[in-house]
Coordinates of C-alpha atoms (C1' of nucleotides) in Angstrom, one line a residue:
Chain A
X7 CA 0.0 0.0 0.0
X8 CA 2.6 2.3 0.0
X9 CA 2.1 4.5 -2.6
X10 CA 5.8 6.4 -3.0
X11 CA 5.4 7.4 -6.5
X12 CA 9.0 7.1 -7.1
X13 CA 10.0 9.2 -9.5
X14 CA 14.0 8.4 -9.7
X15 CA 17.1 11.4 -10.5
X16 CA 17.4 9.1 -12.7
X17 CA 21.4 7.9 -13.4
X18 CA 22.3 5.7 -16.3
X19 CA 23.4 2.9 -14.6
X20 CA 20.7 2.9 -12.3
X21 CA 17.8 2.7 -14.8
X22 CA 19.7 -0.1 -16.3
X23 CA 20.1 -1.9 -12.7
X24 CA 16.1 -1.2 -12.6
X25 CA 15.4 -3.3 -16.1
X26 CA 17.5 -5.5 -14.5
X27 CA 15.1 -6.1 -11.6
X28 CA 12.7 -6.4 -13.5
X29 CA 13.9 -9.2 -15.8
X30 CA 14.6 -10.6 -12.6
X31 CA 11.0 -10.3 -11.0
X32 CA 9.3 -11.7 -14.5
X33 CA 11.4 -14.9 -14.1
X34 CA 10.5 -15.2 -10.8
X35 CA 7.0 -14.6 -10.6
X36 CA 6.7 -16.8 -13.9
X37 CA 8.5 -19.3 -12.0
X38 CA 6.2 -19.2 -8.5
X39 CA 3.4 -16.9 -9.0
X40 CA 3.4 -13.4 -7.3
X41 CA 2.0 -14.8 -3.9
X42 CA 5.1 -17.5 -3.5
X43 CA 7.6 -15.3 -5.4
X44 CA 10.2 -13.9 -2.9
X45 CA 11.7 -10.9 -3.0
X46 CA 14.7 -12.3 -2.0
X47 CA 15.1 -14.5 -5.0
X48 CA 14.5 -11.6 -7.3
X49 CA 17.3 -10.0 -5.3
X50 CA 20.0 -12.8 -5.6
X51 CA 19.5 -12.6 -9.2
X52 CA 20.8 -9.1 -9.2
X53 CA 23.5 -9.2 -6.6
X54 CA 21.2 -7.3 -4.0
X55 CA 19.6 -7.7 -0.9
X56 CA 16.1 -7.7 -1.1
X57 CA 15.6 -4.4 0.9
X58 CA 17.8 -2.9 -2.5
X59 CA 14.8 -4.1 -4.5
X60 CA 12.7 -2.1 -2.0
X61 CA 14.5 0.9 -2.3
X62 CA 14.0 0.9 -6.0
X63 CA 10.1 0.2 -5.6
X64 CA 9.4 1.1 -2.8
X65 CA 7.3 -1.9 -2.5
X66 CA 6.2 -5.6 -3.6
X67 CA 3.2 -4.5 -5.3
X68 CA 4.7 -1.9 -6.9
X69 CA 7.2 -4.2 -8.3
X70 CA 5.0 -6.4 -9.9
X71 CA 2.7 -3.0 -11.4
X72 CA 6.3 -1.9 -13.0
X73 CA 6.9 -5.4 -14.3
X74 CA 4.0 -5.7 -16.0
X75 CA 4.2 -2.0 -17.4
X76 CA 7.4 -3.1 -18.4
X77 CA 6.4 -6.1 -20.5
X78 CA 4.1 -4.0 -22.3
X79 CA 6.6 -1.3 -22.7
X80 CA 9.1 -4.1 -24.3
X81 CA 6.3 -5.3 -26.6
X82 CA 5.5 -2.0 -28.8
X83 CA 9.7 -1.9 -29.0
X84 CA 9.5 -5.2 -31.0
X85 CA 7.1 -3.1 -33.5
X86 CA 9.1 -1.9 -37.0
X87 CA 6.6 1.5 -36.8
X88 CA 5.6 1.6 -33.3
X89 CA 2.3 1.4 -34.0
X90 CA -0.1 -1.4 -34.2
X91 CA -1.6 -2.8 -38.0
X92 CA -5.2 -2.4 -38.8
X93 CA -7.7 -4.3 -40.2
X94 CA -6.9 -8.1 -41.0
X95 CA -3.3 -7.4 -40.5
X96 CA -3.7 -6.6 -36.6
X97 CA -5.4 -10.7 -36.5
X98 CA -1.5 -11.8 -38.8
X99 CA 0.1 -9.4 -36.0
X100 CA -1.7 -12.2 -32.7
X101 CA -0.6 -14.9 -35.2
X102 CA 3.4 -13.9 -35.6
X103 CA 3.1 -13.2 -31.6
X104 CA 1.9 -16.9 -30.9
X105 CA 5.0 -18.1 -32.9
X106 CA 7.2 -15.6 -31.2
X107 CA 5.8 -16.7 -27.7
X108 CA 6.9 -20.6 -28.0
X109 CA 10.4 -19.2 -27.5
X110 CA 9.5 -17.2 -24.5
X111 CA 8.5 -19.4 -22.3
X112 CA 9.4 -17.2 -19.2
X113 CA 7.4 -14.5 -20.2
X114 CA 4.4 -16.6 -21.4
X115 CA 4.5 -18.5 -17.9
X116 CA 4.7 -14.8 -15.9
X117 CA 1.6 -13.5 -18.0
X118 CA -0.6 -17.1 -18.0
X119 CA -0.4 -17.2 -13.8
X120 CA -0.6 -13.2 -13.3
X121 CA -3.3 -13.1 -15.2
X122 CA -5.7 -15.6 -13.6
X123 CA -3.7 -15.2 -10.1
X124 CA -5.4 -11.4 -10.5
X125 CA -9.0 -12.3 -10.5
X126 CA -8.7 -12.8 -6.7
X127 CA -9.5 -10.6 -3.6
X128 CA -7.1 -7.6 -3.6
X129 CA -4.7 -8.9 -5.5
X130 CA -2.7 -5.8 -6.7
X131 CA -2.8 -6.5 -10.4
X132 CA -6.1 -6.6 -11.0
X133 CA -6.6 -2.9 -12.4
X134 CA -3.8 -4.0 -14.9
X135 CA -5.2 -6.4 -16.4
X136 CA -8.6 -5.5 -16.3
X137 CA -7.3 -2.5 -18.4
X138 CA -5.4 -4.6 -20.8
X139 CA -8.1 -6.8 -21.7
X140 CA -10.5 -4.0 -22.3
X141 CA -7.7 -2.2 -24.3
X142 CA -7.1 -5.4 -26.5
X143 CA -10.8 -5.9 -26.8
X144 CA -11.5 -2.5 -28.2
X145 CA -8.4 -2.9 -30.7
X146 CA -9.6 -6.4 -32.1
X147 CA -13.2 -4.7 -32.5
X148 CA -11.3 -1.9 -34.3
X149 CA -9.5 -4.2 -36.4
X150 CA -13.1 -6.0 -37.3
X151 CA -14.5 -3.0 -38.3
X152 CA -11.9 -2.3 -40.2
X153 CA -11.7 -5.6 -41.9
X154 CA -15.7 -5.1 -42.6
X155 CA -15.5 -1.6 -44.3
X156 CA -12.8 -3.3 -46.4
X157 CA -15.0 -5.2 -48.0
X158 CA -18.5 -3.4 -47.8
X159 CA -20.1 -5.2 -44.9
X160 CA -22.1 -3.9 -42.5
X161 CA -20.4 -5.0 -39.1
X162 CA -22.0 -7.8 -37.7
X163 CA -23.2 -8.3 -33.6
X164 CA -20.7 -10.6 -33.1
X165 CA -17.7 -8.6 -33.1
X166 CA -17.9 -8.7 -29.2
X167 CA -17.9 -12.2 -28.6
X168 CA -15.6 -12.6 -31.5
X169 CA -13.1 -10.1 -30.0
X170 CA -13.1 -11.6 -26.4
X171 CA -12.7 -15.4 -27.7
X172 CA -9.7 -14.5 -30.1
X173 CA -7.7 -12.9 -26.5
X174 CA -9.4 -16.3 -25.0
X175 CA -8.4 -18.9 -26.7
X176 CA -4.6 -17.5 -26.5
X177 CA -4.5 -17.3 -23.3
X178 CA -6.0 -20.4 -22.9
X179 CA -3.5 -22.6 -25.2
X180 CA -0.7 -20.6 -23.4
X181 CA -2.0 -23.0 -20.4
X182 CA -1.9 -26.1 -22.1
X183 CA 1.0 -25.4 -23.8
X184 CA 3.2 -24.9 -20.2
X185 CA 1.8 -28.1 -18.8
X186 CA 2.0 -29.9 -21.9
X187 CA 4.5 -28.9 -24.1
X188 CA 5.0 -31.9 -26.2
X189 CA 1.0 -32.6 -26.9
X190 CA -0.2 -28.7 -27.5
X191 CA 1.2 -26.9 -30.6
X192 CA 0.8 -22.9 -29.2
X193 CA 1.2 -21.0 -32.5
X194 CA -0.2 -23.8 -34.8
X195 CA -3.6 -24.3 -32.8
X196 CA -3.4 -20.4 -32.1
X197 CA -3.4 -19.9 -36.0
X198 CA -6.5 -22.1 -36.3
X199 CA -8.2 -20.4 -33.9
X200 CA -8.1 -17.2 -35.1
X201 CA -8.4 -17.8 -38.2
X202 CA -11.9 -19.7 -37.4
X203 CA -12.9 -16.9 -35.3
X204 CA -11.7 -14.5 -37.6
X205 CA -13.7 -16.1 -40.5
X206 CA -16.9 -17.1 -38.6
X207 CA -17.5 -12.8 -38.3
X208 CA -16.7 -12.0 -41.4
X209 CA -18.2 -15.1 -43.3
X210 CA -20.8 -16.6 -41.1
X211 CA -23.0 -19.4 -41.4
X212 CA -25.8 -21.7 -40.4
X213 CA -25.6 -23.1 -36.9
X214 CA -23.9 -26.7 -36.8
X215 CA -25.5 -27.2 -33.1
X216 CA -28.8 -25.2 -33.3
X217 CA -29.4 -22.4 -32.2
X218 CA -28.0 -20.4 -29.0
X219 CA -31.2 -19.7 -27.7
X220 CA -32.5 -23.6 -28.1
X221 CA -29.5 -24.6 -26.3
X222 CA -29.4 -21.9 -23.8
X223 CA -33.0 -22.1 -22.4
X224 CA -32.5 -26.1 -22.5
X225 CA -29.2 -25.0 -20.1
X226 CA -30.8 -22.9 -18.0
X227 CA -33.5 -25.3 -17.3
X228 CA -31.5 -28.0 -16.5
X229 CA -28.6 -28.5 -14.0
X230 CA -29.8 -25.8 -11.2
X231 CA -27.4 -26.6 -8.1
X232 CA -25.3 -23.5 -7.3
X233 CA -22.0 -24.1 -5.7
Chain B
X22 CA 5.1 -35.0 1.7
X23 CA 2.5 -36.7 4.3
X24 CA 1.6 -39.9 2.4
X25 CA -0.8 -41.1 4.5
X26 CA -3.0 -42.3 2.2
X27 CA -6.5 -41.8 4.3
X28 CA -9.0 -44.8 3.8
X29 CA -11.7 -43.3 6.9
X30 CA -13.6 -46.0 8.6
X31 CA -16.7 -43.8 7.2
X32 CA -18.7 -42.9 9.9
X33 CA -21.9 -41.0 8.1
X34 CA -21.3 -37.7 9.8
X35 CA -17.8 -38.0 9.4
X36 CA -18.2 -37.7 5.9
X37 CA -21.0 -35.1 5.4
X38 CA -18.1 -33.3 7.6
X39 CA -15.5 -33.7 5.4
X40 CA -17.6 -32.9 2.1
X41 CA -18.1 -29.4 4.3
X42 CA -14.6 -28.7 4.6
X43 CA -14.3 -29.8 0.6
X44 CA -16.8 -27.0 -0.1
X45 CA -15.4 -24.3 2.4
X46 CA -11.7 -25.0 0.9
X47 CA -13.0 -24.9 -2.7
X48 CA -14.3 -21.3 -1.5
X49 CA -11.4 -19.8 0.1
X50 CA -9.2 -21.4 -2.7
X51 CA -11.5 -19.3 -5.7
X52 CA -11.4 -15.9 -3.3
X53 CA -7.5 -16.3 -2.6
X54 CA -5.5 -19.0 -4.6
X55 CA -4.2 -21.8 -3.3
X56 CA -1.6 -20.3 -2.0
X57 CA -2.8 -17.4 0.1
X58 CA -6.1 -19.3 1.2
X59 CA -4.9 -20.4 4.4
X60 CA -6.4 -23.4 6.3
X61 CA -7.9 -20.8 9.4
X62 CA -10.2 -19.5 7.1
X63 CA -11.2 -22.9 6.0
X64 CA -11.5 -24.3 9.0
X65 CA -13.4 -20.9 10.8
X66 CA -15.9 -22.0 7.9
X67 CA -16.7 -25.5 9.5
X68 CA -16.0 -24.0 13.4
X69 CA -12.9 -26.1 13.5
X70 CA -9.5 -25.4 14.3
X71 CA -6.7 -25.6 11.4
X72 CA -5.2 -28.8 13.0
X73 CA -8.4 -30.3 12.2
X74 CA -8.8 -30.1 9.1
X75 CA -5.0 -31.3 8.8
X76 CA -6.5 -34.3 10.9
X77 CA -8.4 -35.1 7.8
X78 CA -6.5 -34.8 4.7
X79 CA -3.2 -34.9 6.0
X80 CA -1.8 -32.1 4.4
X81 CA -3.0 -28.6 2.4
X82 CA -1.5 -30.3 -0.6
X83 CA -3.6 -32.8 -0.2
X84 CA -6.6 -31.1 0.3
X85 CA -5.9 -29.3 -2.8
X86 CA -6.1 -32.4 -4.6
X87 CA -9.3 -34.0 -2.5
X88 CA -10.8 -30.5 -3.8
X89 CA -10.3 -31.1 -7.7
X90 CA -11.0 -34.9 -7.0
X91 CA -15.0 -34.0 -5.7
X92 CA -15.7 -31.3 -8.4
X93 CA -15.2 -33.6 -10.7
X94 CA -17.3 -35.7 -9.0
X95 CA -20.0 -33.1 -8.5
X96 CA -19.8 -32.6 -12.1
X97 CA -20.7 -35.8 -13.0
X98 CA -23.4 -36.3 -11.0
X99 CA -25.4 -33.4 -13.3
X100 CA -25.4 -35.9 -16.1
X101 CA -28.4 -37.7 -16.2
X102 CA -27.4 -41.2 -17.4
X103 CA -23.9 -41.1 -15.5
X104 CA -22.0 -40.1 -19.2
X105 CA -20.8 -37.8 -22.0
X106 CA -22.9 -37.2 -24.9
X107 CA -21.2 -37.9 -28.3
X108 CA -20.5 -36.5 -31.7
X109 CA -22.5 -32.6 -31.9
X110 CA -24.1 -33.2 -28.7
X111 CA -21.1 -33.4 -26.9
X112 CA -20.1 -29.5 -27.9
X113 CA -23.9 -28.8 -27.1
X114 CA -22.8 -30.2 -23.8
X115 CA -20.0 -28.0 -23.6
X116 CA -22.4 -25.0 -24.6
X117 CA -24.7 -26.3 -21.7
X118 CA -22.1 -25.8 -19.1
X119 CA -21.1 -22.6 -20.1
X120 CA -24.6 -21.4 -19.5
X121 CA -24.7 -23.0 -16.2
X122 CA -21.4 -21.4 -15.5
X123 CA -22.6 -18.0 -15.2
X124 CA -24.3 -18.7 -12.1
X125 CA -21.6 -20.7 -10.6
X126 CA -18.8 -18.1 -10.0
X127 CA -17.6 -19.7 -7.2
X128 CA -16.2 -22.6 -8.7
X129 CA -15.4 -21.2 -11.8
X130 CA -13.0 -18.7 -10.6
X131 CA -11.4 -21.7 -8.1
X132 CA -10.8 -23.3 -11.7
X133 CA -9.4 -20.1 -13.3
X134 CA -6.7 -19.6 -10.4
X135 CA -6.1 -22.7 -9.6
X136 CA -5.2 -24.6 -13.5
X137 CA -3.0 -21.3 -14.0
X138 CA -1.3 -21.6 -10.9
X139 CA -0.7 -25.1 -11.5
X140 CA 1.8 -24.2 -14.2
X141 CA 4.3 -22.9 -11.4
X142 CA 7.2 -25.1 -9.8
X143 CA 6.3 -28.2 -7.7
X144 CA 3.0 -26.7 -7.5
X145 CA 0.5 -29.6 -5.9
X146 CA -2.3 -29.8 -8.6
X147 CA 0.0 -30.2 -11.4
X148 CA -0.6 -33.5 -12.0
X149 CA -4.0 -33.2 -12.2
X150 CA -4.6 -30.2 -14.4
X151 CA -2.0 -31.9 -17.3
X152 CA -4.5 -35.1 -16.6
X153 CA -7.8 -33.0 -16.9
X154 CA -7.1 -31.5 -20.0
X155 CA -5.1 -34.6 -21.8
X156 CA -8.5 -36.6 -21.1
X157 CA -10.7 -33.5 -22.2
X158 CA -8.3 -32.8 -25.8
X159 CA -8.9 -36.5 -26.2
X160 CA -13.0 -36.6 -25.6
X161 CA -13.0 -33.9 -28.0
X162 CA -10.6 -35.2 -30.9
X163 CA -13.2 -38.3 -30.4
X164 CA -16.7 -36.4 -30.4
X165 CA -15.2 -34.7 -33.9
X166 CA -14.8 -37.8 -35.4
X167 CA -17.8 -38.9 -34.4
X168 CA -19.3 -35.9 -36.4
X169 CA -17.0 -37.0 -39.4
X170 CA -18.1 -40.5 -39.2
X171 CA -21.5 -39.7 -39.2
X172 CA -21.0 -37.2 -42.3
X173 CA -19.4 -39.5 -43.8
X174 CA -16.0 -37.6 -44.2
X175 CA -12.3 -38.2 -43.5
X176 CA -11.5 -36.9 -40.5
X177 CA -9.1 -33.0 -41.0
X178 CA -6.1 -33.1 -38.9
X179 CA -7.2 -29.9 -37.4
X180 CA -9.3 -31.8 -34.7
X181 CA -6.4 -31.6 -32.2
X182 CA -5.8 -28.4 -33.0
X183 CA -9.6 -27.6 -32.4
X184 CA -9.9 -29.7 -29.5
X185 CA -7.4 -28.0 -27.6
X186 CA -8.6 -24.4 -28.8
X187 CA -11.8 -25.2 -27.5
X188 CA -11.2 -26.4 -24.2
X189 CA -9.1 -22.5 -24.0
X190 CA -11.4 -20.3 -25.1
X191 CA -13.7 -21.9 -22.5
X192 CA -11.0 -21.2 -20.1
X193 CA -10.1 -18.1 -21.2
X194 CA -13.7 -16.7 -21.4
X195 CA -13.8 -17.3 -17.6
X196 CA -10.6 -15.3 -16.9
X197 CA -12.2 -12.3 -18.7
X198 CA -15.5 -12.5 -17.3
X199 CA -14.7 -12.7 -13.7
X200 CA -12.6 -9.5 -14.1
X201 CA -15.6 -7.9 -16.4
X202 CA -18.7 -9.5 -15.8
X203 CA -20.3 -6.6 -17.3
X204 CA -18.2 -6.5 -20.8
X205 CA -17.9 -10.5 -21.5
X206 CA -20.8 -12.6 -22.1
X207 CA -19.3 -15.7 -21.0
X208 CA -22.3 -18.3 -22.2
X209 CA -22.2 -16.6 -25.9
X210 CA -19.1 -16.2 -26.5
X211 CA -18.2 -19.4 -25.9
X212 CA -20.9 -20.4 -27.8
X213 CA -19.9 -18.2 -30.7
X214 CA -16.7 -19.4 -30.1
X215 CA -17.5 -23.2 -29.8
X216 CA -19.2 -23.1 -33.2
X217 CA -17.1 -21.3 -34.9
X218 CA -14.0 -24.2 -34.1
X219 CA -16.3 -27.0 -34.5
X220 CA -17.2 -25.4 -37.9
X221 CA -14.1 -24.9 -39.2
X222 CA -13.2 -28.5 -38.5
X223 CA -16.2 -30.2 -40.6
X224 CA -16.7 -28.0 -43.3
X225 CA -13.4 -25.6 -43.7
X226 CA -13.0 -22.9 -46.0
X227 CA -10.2 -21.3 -47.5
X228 CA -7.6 -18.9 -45.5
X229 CA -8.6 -15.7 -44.9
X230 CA -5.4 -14.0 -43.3
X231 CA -2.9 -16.0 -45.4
X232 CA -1.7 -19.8 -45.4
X233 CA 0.1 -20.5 -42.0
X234 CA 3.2 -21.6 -43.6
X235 CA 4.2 -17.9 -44.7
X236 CA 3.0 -16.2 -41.7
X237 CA 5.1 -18.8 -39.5
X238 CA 8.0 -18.2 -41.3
X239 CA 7.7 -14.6 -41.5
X240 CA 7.0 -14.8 -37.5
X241 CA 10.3 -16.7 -37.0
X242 CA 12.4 -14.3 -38.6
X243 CA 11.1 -11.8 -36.8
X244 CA 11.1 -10.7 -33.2
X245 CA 14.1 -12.7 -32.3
X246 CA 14.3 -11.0 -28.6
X247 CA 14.2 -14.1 -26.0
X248 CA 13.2 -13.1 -22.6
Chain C
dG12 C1' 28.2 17.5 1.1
dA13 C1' 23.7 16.3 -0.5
dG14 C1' 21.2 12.9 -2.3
dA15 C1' 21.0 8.4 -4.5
dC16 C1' 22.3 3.6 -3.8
dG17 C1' 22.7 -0.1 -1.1
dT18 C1' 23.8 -3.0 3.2
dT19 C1' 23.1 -5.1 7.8
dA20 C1' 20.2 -5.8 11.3
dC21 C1' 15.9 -6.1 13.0
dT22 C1' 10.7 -6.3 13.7
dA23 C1' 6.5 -8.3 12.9
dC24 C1' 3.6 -11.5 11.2
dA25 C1' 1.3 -15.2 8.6
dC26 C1' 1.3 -19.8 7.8
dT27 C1' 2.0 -25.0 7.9
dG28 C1' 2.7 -28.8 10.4
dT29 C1' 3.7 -31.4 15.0
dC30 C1' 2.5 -33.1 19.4
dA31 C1' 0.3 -34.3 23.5
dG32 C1' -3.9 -34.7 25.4
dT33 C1' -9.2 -35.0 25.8
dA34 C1' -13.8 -36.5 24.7
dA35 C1' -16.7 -39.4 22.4
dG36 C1' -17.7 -43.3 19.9
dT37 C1' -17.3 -48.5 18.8
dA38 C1' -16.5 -53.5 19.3
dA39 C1' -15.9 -57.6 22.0
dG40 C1' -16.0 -60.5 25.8
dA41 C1' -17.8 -61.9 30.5
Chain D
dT1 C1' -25.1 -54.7 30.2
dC2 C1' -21.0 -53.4 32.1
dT3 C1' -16.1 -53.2 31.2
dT4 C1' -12.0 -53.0 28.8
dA5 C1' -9.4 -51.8 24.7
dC6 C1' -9.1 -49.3 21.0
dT7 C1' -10.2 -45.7 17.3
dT8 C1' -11.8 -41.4 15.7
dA9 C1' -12.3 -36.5 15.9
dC10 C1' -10.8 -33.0 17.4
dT11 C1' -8.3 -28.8 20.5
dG12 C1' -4.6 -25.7 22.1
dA13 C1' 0.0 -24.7 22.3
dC14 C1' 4.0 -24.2 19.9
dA15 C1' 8.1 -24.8 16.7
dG16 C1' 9.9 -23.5 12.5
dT17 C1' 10.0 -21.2 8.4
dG18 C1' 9.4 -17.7 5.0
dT19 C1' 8.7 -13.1 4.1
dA20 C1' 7.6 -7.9 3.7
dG21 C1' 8.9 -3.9 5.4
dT22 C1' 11.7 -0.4 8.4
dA23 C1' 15.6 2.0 10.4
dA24 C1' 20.1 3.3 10.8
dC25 C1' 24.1 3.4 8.7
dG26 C1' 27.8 3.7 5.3
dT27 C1' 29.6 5.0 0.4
dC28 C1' 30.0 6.6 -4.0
dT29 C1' 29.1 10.2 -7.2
dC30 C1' 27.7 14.5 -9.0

DNA sequence: GAGACGTTACTACACTGTCAGTAAGTAAGA
DNA sequence: TCTTACTTACTGACAGTGTAGTAACGTCTC
C-alpha cells in the first residue's frame, strides 16, 4: 500500500540496474506466482539484498505493477513503426506473436499465472489487467471494423464475442502449452483459432449445433445446483 | 510430503463433515488461490481449528487435490445417465455448461486460479490439471470424429488443434469475465466461439489472413528477442 | 556535502505442520 | 449390560520457516 510514486534522479546505470530487476522479478514470478515469489530471490539474481529491491520500488506491489508496465513497454519496441496494424493485418500481428511466444516461455509463464492469479481478492494486479483486456478488446473490434468496411459489410453483432474469444483462446493454449508442451502446438492451434474466429464474423454461417437460444433455455432449465 | 493415504472407517457424519470442509476450501481457494487461502479460514468455515482439518487430509497439498477430485465428482453427478454425450451433442454439452457457469462463479473462478497456478514449480495440482485437460483434448478429438463418421468424411487433422482451442477459449472466457462480468458474455461467446472451431473443422474454407506456412515463417524471422 | 544507492540488522507477522492430550464413539467379551 | 481396549475427531500450544517492510548506517558520485 505504500504508494511512494517514485519518480527516480534518474542515473544511467541505475535505470539499467532497474530493467534489471525487473527481468529478474518476470522470471521469478513466472517461475512461483506473485504470492510465492520472494523478494529475495529476485534480489540474488541481481546481486542485492532484497531491501535494494525495496528501495528501488518502494514496494512488492509496486514491483510487480512496473513489471508488468514493463512487458508492455518491451512489446510496442518489438514493433518496425511503433504502432499497431489495422484491419486483418492486426489478426497476422496475434498470429506472428503466438510463434514468437513458444520461445519465450518465461514471459508466457509470468503472464498465463498473473493473469488468472489477479482475479482474486485484492490482488494488486487486477486494475492492470482488467485494463489490458479492455484495451485489447476494443483494438480487435477496431480491427473488425476495419476488416468489414474493407470489404463493404455492415459490421455484424458478433464482433464482441468474437473479440473476447480471439484474447481467449490464446490465453487459454498458453496453459496447455506450459503443462504440456510436447502434446499442445501454441502457434499452430493459435493460428487455427483465429483464423476460425476471424472467419466465422466475417463469413458466417448456419448453426452446426442449433441455435444459441434452443441450447441456452435447455441449459438454464437444467442443471440448477449453485455451488 | 505426508503420504498417509487416508481410507476413513466412514462414519456418516464424518463424511458429510468432510464434504463441508471440501466446499469451504473450494471457496477460500477461488477468493485467494491456493496459495494465500490459508487453512484458518477454512477451518473458521466448518468452526474447526486448522489442525483439524490437517486431521483429515493430512496435508494442504492434499486437500488441494481431494478438492479437484470432488468437483469432478459433482460434475458428474449433473449428467443424467452417469455419461458424455457424443458427436454434436457433446459441444452442445460444452455450450450447456457454459450457461450454467454463469451462475456458478464460485467454482469457476477456483478453476481459473487454480489450473493457471498449476503451471508454477512443484506446484500440488499439477498433476491433475495436465491429466484433466489430456482426457478432455482427447474426448474432443473423439466427439469430432464422431461428427466425421457420421457425415461420412475423412476426418481433417485440425481436430487436435480444435480440441485443444476449444477447451481454451472456455477457459479463457472465464478469466475475462470474472474480471468484467459486465463486458464479457461468457455463455455466448463461448458459444460463438465453440461453433465457430467445430465449424471450421467439418466444413473448412479457405484462409482468410494468409496460409500459415508464410505467416510462421515470417513470424520466425522476426522478433528474435528471447526473454 | 547532498542525495541516490545499497547494506546489515531487526521487527512483525502469517502460515503450515507437529505433538500431547481429551472426549466421544465402537466393538468384544464376560 | 458393564467393562475394557481401541479408534476417531478433534483442541490448544508451539516450533519453524518464510517473508515484507523499516531504520540506521555507510559509500559513492555528481
Amino acid at each position: 500500500m505504500s504508494s511512494t510514486r517514485r519518480a527516480p534522479r534518474a542515473r544511467p546505470e541505475t535505470l539499467a540496474k532497474r530493467t534489471e530487476i525487473l527481468r529478474a522479478a518476470t522470471a521469478t514470478f513466472g517461475a512461483k506466482g506473485y504470492n510465492r515469489g520472494p523478494l529475495t530471490e529476485i534480489a540474488d539474481q541481481v546481486g542485492m539484498t532484497h531491501a535494494g529491491i525495496l528501495h528501488h520500488f518502494g514496494s512488492k506491489d509496486q514491483l510487480l505493477v512496473e513489471v508488468l508496465k514493463y512487458r508492455d513497454r518491451t512489446d510496442v519496441e518489438g514493433l518496425q513503426d511503433q504502432r499497431m496494424p489495422d484491419g486483418l493485418d492486426r489478426f497476422r500481428h496475434l498470429v506472428r506473436t503466438a510463434f514468437a511466444n513458444e520461445s519465450r516461455h518465461g514471459i508466457v509463464q509470468a503472464y498465463a499465472v498473473l493473469s488468472a492469479e489477479s482475479v482474486t481478492d485484492d490482488h494488486p494486479g487486477r486494475a492492470y489487467f482488467q485494463e489490458r483486456y479492455r484495451t485489447l478488446r476494443q483494438d480487435l473490434r477496431e480491427a473488425f471494423e476495419d476488416a468489414c468496411a474493407e470489404r463493404g459489410i455492415t459490421v455484424p453483432a458478433t464482433v464482441d464475442r468474437a473479440a473476447a474469444s480471439i484474447l481467449a483462446v490464446m490465453d487459454g493454449l498458453q496453459v496447455q502449452w506450459l503443462l504440456a508442451r510436447d502434446d499442445v502446438e501454441l502457434a499452430e492451434a493459435s493460428a487455427f483459432a483465429i483464423e476460425a474466429l476471424v472467419g466465422a464474423v466475417l463469413d458466417p454461417r448456419p448453426s452446426l449445433l442449433g441455435e444459441a437460444g434452443s441450447v441456452a433455455a435447455d441449459a438454464r432449465s437444467a442443471t440448477d445446483r449453485d455451488a
